Amino acid sequence: MRLPLISLKQRAAAAGGAVSNGYCMMPGTFGAEIFASQGFDCVTVDLQHGLIGCSEAIPMLQLLSRLDVTPLVRVPALNEGVIMQMLDAGAMGVTCPMIETREQAARLVEYAYYPPLGRRSFGPTLPLSQYGNEYLEQANSSIATFAMIETARGVENIEAITEVEGLTGIYLGTMDLAMSLGRSRAKLFEDEVLDAAVSSIVRHAKRRGLIVGLLASGTGGIRKSIDFGFNFITAATDIGAMRSDAERAVKDYKKALELPIHSNAESERNET
């Protein structure tokens, strides 16, 4: 059974606000299926900082394409071959790190879309079997392209970057940007220099009608991000979720050991 092609852009329009995203950083379809079944709008397979290569990403994208999420990828660099391969494997969007100039953003668009918008080579192996001819008709309007802004140079060129035709959105690399600005310990919404740079990014992106994303955690952090203008929220990573749940389990165990010990005999007397 072919599933309907639901793009990130369609999800954003339907939501009328923010779209949720999760990052898969661990290879393997089993973990990806569990993670992607928790209610995210989109799930991104991370080939940059995740422990996932192209060969591991392909079956993960094949799986995600059959679930009720929009499958995305973050590629390790602005690499034409990798971008096209991931799109042919079923990714419905590409986030590219370290975009600093208009020319780099234009190349991202060029690699991701078919002519006349880009120069993507034709051969959508998985999408054709998954979506049929609908994919051919809607690929250019459905594929999402995100330029990651994570350096001072990227901030300086943000107006020109956001003017690139075909670019879907901007994704903030908060930690790298803070380090590039000489504010390595700065936290978003708590540092004037970092916040001013991020405000410029959001303002220019919104002016061009682009989606703006970032990684945000916790109810408060997510709410602040949305109020700041972000509407593509990565709320968790699989590694982060596993780590936090494991930490909670160990804390619960240690708390249990601190409780008074009740023998079985005492428990039986209390029950009678």
CSV table of N, CA and C in Angstrom, one decimal, residues 18 22 34 36-37 42 57 62 65 70 91 101 118 142 179 182 191 193 208 219 221 233 236-238 242 257 264 266:
chain,number,residue,atom,x,y,z
A,18,ALA,N,4.2,25.5,15.3
A,18,ALA,CA,5.4,24.7,15.3
A,18,ALA,C,5.2,23.3,14.9
A,22,GLY,N,12.4,14.9,15.8
A,22,GLY,CA,13.4,14.1,16.6
A,22,GLY,C,14.6,13.7,15.8
A,34,ILE,N,11.1,2.6,17.2
A,34,ILE,CA,10.5,3.0,18.5
A,34,ILE,C,10.5,4.5,18.7
A,36,ALA,N,10.5,6.9,16.4
A,36,ALA,CA,9.7,7.6,15.4
A,36,ALA,C,8.2,7.3,15.7
A,37,SER,N,7.9,6.3,16.5
A,37,SER,CA,6.5,6.0,16.8
A,37,SER,C,5.9,6.8,18.0
A,42,CYS,N,8.2,14.9,12.3
A,42,CYS,CA,9.3,14.6,11.5
A,42,CYS,C,10.4,13.9,12.3
A,57,ALA,N,21.9,4.6,6.9
A,57,ALA,CA,20.8,5.5,6.8
A,57,ALA,C,19.7,5.0,5.8
A,62,GLN,N,14.1,4.0,4.7
A,62,GLN,CA,13.0,3.1,4.1
A,62,GLN,C,12.0,2.8,5.2
A,65,SER,N,9.9,6.0,6.0
A,65,SER,CA,9.0,6.4,4.9
A,65,SER,C,7.6,5.6,5.0
A,70,THR,N,7.5,12.5,8.6
A,70,THR,CA,8.2,13.0,7.4
A,70,THR,C,9.7,12.7,7.7
A,91,ALA,N,14.6,10.4,1.8
A,91,ALA,CA,14.5,11.6,2.6
A,91,ALA,C,13.7,12.6,1.9
A,101,THR,N,27.6,31.3,3.3
A,101,THR,CA,27.5,32.2,2.2
A,101,THR,C,26.2,31.9,1.4
A,118,GLY,N,16.9,23.2,-9.7
A,118,GLY,CA,18.2,22.7,-9.4
A,118,GLY,C,18.7,21.8,-10.4
A,142,SER,N,7.8,19.6,-2.5
A,142,SER,CA,7.7,18.8,-1.2
A,142,SER,C,9.1,18.7,-0.4
A,179,MET,N,30.2,29.4,20.2
A,179,MET,CA,31.7,29.3,20.2
A,179,MET,C,32.3,30.2,19.1
A,182,GLY,N,32.7,33.6,20.3
A,182,GLY,CA,33.5,33.8,21.5
A,182,GLY,C,32.7,33.7,22.8
A,191,ASP,N,22.1,35.3,27.0
A,191,ASP,CA,23.4,36.0,26.6
A,191,ASP,C,23.0,37.0,25.6
A,193,VAL,N,24.9,38.8,23.5
A,193,VAL,CA,25.6,38.7,22.2
A,193,VAL,C,25.0,37.5,21.4
A,208,ARG,N,11.5,36.4,4.9
A,208,ARG,CA,11.4,35.7,3.6
A,208,ARG,C,10.4,34.6,3.7
A,219,THR,N,9.9,21.7,28.5
A,219,THR,CA,8.7,22.5,28.2
A,219,THR,C,9.1,24.0,28.2
A,221,GLY,N,12.1,25.5,27.6
A,221,GLY,CA,12.9,25.8,26.5
A,221,GLY,C,12.2,25.8,25.2
A,233,ILE,N,10.9,22.5,15.7
A,233,ILE,CA,11.5,22.3,17.0
A,233,ILE,C,11.9,20.8,17.1
A,236,ALA,N,14.0,16.2,20.8
A,236,ALA,CA,14.8,15.2,21.4
A,236,ALA,C,15.6,14.5,20.4
A,237,THR,N,16.7,13.8,20.9
A,237,THR,CA,17.5,12.9,20.1
A,237,THR,C,17.3,11.5,20.7
A,238,ASP,N,17.5,10.5,20.0
A,238,ASP,CA,17.4,9.1,20.5
A,238,ASP,C,18.4,8.9,21.6
A,242,MET,N,17.5,8.2,25.6
A,242,MET,CA,18.0,7.0,26.2
A,242,MET,C,18.8,7.4,27.5
A,257,LEU,N,16.8,2.2,47.4
A,257,LEU,CA,17.8,1.6,48.4
A,257,LEU,C,17.8,2.4,49.7
A,264,ASN,N,9.6,-9.7,54.7
A,264,ASN,CA,8.4,-10.3,54.3
A,264,ASN,C,7.5,-10.5,55.5
A,266,GLU,N,7.3,-8.8,58.3
A,266,GLU,CA,6.6,-7.5,58.6
A,266,GLU,C,5.5,-7.1,57.7
